[in-house]
Short mmCIF file of C-alpha atoms in Angstrom, two decimals:
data_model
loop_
_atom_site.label_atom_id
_atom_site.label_comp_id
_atom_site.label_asym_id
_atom_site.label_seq_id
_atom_site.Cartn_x
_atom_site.Cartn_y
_atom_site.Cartn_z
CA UNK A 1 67.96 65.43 118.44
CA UNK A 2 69.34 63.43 121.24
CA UNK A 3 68.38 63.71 124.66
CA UNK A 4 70.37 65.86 127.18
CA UNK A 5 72.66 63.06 129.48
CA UNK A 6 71.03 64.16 132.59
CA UNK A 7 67.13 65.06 133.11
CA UNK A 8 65.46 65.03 136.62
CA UNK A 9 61.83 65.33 135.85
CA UNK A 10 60.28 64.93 139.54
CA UNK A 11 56.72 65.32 141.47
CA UNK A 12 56.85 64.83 145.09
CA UNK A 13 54.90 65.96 148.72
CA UNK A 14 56.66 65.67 151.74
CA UNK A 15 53.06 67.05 154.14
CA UNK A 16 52.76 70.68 153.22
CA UNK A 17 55.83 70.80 151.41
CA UNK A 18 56.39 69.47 147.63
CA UNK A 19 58.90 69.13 145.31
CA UNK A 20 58.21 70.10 141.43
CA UNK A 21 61.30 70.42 139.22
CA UNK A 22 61.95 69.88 135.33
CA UNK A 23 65.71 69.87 135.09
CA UNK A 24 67.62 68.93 131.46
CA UNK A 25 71.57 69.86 130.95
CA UNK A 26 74.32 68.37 129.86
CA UNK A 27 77.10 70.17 131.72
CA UNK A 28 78.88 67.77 134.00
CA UNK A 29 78.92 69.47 136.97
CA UNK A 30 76.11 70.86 138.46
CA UNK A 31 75.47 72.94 141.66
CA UNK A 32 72.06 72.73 143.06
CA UNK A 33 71.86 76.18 144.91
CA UNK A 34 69.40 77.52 147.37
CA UNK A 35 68.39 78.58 151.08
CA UNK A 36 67.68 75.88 153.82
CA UNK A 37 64.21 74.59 153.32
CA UNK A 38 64.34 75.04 149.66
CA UNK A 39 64.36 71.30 148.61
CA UNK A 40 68.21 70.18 147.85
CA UNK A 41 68.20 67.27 150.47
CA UNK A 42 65.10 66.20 149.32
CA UNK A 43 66.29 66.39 145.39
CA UNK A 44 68.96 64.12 146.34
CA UNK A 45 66.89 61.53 148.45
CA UNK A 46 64.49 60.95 145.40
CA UNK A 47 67.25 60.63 143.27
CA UNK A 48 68.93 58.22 145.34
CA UNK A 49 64.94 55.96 145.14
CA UNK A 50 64.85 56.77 148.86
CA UNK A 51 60.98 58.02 147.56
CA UNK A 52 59.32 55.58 145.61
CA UNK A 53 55.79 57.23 145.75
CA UNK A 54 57.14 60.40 144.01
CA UNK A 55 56.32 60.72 140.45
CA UNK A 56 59.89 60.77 138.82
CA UNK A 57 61.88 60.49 135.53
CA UNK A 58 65.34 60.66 136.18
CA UNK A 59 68.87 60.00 133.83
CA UNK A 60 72.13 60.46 135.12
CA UNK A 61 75.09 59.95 133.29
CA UNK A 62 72.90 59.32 129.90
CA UNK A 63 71.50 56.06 132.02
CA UNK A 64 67.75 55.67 132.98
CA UNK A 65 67.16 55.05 136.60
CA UNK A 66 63.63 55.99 136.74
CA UNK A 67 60.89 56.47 133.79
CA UNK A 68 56.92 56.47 134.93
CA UNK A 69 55.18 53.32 134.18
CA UNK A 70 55.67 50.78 132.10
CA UNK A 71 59.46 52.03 132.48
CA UNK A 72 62.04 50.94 134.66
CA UNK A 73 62.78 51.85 138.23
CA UNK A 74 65.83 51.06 139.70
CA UNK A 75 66.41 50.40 143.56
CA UNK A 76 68.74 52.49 145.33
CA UNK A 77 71.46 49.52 145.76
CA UNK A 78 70.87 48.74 141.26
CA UNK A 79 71.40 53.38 141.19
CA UNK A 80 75.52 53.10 141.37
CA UNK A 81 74.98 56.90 142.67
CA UNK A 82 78.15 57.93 145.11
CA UNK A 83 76.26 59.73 147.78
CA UNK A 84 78.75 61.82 150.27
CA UNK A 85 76.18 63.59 152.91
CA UNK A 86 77.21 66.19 155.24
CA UNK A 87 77.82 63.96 158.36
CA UNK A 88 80.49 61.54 156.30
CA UNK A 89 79.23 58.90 158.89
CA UNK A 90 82.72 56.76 158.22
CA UNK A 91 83.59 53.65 160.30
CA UNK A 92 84.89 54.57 163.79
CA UNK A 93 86.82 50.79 164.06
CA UNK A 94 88.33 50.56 160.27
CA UNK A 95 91.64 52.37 159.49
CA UNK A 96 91.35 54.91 156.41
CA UNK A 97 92.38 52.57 154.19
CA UNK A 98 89.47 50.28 155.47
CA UNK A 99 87.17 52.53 155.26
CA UNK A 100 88.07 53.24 151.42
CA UNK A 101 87.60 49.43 150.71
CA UNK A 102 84.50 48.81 152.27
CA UNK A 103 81.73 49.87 149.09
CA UNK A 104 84.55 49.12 146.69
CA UNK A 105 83.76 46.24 144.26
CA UNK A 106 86.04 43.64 143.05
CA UNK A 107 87.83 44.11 139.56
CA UNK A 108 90.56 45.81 138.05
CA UNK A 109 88.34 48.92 137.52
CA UNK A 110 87.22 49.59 140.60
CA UNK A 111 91.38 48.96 141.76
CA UNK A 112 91.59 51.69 139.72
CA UNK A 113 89.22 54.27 140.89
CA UNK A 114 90.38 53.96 144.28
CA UNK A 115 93.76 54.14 143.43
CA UNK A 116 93.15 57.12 141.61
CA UNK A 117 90.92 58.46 143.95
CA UNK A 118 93.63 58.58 146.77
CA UNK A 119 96.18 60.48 144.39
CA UNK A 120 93.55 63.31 143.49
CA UNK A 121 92.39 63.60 146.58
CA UNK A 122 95.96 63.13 148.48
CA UNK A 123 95.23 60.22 150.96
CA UNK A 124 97.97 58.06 150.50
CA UNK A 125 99.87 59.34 153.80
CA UNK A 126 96.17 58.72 155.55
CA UNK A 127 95.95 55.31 154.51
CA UNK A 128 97.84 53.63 158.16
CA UNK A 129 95.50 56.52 159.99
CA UNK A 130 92.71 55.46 162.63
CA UNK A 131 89.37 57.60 161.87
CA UNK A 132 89.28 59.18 165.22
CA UNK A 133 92.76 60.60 164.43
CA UNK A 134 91.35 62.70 161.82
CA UNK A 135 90.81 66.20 161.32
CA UNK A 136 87.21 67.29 159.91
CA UNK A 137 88.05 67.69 156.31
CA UNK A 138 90.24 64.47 155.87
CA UNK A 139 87.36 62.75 156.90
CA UNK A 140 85.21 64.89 154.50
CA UNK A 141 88.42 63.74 151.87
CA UNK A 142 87.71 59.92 153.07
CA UNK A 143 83.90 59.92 152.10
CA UNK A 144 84.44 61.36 148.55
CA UNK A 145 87.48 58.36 148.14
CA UNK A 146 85.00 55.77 149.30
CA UNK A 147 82.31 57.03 147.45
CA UNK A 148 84.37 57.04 144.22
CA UNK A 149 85.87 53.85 144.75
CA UNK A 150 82.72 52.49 144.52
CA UNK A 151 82.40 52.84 140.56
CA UNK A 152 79.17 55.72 140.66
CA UNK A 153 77.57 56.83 137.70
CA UNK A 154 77.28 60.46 139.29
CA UNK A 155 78.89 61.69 142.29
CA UNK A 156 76.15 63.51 145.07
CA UNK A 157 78.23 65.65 147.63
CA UNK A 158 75.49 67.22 149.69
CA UNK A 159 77.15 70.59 151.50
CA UNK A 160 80.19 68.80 151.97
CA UNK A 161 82.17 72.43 153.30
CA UNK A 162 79.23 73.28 155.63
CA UNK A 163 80.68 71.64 159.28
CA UNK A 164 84.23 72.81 158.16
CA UNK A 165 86.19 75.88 159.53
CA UNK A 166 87.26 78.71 157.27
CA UNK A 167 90.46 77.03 157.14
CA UNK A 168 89.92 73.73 156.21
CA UNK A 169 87.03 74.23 154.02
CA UNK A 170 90.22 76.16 152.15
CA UNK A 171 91.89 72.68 152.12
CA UNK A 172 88.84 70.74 150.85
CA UNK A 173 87.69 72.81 148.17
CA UNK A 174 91.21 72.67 146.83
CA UNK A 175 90.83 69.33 146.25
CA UNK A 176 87.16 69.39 145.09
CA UNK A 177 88.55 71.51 142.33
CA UNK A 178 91.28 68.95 141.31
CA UNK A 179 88.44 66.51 141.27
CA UNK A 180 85.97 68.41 139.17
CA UNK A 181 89.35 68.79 136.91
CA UNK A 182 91.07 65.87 136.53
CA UNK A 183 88.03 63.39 136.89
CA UNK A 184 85.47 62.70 134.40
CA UNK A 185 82.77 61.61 136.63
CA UNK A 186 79.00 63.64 136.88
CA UNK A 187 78.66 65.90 139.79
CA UNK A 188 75.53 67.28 141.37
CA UNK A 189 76.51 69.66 144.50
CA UNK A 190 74.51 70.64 146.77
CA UNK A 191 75.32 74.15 148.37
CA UNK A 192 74.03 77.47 149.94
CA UNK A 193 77.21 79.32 149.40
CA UNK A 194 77.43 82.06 146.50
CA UNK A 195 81.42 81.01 146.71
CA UNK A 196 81.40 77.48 146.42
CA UNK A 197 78.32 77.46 143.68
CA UNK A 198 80.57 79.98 141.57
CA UNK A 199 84.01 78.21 142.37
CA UNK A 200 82.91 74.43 141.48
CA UNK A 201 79.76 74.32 139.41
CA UNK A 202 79.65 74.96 135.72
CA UNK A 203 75.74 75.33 135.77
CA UNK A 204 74.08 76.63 138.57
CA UNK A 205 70.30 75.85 139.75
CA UNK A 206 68.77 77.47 142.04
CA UNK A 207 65.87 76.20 144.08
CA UNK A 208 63.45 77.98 146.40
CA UNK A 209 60.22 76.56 148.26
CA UNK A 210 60.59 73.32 146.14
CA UNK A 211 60.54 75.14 142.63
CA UNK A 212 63.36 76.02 140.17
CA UNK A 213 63.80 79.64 140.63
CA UNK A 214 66.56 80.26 137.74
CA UNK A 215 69.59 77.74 135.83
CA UNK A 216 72.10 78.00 133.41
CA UNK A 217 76.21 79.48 133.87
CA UNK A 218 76.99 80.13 137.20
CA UNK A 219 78.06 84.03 137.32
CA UNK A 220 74.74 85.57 135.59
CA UNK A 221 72.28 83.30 137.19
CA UNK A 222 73.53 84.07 140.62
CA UNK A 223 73.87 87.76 139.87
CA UNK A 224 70.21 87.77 137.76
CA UNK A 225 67.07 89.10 138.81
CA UNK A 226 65.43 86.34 140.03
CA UNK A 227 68.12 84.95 142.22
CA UNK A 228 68.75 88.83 143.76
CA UNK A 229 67.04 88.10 146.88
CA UNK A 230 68.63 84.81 147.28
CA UNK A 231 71.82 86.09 146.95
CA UNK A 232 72.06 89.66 149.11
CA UNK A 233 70.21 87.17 151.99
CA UNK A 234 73.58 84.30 151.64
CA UNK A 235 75.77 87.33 150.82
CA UNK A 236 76.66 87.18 147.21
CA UNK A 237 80.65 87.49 146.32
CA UNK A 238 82.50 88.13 143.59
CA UNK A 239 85.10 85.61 142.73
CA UNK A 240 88.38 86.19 140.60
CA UNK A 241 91.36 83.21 140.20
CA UNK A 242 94.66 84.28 139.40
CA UNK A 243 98.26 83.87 140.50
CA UNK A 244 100.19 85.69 142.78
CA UNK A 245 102.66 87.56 140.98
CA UNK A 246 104.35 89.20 144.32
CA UNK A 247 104.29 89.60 148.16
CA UNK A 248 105.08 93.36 150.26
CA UNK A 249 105.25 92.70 154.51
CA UNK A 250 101.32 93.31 154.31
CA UNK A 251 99.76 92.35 151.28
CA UNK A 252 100.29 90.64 147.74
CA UNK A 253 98.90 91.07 144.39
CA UNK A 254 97.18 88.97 142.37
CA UNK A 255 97.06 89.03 138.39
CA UNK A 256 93.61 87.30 136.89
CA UNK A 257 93.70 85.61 133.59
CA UNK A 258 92.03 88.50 132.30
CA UNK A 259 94.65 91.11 133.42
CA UNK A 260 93.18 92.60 136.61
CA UNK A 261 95.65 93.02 139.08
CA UNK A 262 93.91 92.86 142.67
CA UNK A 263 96.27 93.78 146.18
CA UNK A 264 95.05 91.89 148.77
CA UNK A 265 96.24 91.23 152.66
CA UNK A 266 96.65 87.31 152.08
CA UNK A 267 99.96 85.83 152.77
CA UNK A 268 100.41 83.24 149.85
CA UNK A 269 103.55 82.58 147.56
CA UNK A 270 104.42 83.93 144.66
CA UNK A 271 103.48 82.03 141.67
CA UNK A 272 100.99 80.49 144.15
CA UNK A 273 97.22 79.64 142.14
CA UNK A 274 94.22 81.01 144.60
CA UNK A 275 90.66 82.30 144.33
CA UNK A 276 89.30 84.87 146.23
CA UNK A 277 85.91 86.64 147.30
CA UNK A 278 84.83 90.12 147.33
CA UNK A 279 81.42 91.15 148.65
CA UNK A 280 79.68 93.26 146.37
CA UNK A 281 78.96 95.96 149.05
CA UNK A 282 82.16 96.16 149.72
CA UNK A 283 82.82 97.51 146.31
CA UNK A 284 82.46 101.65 146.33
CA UNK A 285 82.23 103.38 142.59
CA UNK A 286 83.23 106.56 141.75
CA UNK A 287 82.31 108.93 138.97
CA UNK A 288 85.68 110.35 138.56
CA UNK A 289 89.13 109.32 138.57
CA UNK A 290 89.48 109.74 142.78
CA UNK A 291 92.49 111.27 144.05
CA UNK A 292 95.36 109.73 146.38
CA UNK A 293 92.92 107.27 148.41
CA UNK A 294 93.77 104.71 151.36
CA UNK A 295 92.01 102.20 148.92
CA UNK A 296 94.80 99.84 147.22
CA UNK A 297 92.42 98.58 144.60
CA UNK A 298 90.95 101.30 141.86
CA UNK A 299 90.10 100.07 138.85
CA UNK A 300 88.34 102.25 135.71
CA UNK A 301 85.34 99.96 134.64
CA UNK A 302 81.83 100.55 132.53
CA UNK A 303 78.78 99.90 133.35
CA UNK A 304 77.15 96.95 131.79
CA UNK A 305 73.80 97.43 133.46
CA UNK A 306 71.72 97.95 136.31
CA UNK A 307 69.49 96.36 138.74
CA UNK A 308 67.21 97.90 140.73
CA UNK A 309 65.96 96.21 144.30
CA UNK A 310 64.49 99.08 146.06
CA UNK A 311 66.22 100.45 148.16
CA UNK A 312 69.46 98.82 146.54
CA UNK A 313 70.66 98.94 143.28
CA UNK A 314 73.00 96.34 142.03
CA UNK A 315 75.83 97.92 139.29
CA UNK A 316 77.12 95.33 136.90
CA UNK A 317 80.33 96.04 135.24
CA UNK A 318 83.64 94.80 133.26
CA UNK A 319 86.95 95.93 134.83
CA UNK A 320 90.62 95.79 133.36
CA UNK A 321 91.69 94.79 129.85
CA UNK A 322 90.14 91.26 130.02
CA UNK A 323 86.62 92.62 131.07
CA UNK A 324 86.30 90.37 134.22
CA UNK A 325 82.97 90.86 135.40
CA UNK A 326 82.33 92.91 139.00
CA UNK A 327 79.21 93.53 140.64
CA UNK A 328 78.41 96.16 143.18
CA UNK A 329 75.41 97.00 145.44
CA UNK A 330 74.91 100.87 146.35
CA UNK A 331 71.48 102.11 147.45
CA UNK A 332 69.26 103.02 144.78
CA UNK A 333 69.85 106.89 145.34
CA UNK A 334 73.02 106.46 145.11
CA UNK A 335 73.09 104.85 142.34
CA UNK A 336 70.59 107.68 140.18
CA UNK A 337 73.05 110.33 142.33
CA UNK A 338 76.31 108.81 140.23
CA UNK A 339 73.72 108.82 136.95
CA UNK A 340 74.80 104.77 136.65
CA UNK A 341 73.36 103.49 133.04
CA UNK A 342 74.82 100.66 130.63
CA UNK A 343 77.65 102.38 129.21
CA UNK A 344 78.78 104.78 132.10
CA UNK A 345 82.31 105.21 132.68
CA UNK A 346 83.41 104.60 136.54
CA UNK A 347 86.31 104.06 138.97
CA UNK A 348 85.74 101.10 141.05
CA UNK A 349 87.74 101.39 144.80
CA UNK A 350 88.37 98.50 147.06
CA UNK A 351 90.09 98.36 149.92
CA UNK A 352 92.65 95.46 150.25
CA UNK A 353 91.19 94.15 153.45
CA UNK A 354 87.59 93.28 152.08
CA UNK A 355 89.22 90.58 149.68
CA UNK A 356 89.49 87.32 151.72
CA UNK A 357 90.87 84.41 149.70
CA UNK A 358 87.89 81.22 149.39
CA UNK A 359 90.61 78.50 147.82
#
């Protein structure tokens, strides 16, 4: 049986803290979720050799860039790993267009990459720009071009949304998602927001106090037991894609691929391709078909199961034809009060104004 392309097998102590993690997947992009503290920066730095005392065993991209001895070790400069930290730290005195050249090697290949680099991440009109012209996310846009112009094995963007505004971190995940589409190169992501590990990551794992708490598909590890406490302290969201099939003066619907239609107060165009977030307390269940309510979402749904966090309870279910999945967090009496079990029958009521669109 072959060996999965990427395994992080790692031992390190940073004074009190340490770092243990056994890691294997295959899936080629791969959020690395958790709280501040929790040991994502630190994943990265040993993966990048900026640790050589740690005890480490890492493949990326189905290459070896560290086995114990006798193995190999590779220097950080021999690691080809595209590293894009928070701060993108570009060149204040190079134009864009300098700044995209500067790591990238000479060849046809690496022409290339940055070519198509600046078409998937829509630089081309930057390219003339000075750096201090820019606005926060094109200069978040700039480090992932340079870094992928630089032929990497595996791409490392470590929270690259957290200094952004709501707005613009709208802009740059837009294009994070055309990367992780259209590009075939690895991706580990670094993030502490439910949204963004749900939106970009097709394997989730989740780290707390240096350990792996939970991994695997992104929706039922964040929602799982374990990662419960995680979540309801980042503030956990539900997250449905879908195109907008209409627009009123206050609102527009949106139709999922799975045939839930959701009314929300985002102005977007029809035909138009968003995602957008719903807080699972914001979602209210009902045992019986309600009557007229100000609520422009109701949806019948069934229960799948239940979790229980005293004093909350979190309600999993599957809502229109397509069964999308919905979770919702009542208090635990309330829950027992509406007689919630895996198979109960439900309304689910949202009001349009708790759905806020996240890309």
């Amino acid at each position: 049986m072959s060996e999965p392309a990427h395994v992080v097998e790692l031992s390190l102590a940073r004074g009190s803290f340490r770092l243990e993690l056994a890691l294997a997947w295959d899936e080629r992009v791969t959020v690395i979720f958790g709280p501040s503290g929790s040991g994502k920066s630190t994943l990265f730095e040993a993966l990048l050799g900026l640790h050589p005392r740690s005890r480490a065993r890492v493949r990326l991209g189905g290459t070896w860039l560290e086995q114990p001895p006798p193995g190999r070790r590779l220097p950080p400069e021999a690691r080809r790993l595209g590293w894009v930290p928070q701060d993108p730290a570009l060149f204040p005195h190079l134009s864009v267009e300098r700044n995209l050249r500067f790591a990238k090697p000479a060849g046809p290949e690496a022409d290339a990459a940055l070519a198509r680099a600046i078409e998937v991440l829509e630089l081309r009109e930057l390219l003339p720009r000075p750096v201090s012209q820019l606005s926060g996310g094109e200069r978040q846009r700039i480090a992932i071009g340079r870094a992928l112009a630089s032929l990497p094995r595996a791409l490392l963007l470590d929270e690259p949304l957290a200094s952004l505004d709501l707005a613009l971190r709208a802009r740059v995940l837009r294009h994070l998602l055309r990367l992780r589409d259209e590009l075939e190169i690895p991706i580990l992501y670094i993030t502490h927001d439910p949204d963004e590990a749900l939106l970009v990551g097709e394997r989730v794992v989740v780290l707390d106090a240096g350990r792996e708490r939970a991994s695997g598909p992104p929706a039922p590890v964040l929602w799982s037991r374990a990662v419960l406490p995680l979540s309801q302290a980042l503030g956990l969201e539900n997250v449905f894609e879908g195109s907008v099939t209409g627009c009123e003066p206050d609102a527009c619907a949106l139709l999922t691929a799975g045939g839930l239609r959701l009314v929300l107060p985002v102005p977007a165009a029809a035909g138009e391709r968003i995602c957008v977030g719903l807080r699972a307390q914001d979602v209210l269940l009902a045992a019986q078909a309600p009557g007229p309510v100000s609520a422009r979402n109701v949806w019948e749904a069934r229960v799948t199961h239940c979790q229980l966090e005293a004093p909350d309870a979190y309600v999993h279910l599957e809502v229109g034809p397509g069964r999308e999945r919905l979770v919702a967090k009542l208090t635990a009496s309330a829950a027992h009060k509406l007689g919630l079990q895996a198979g109960s029958r439900v309304h689910a009521l949202v009001k349009a104004q708790a759905i806020h669109r996240v890309a």
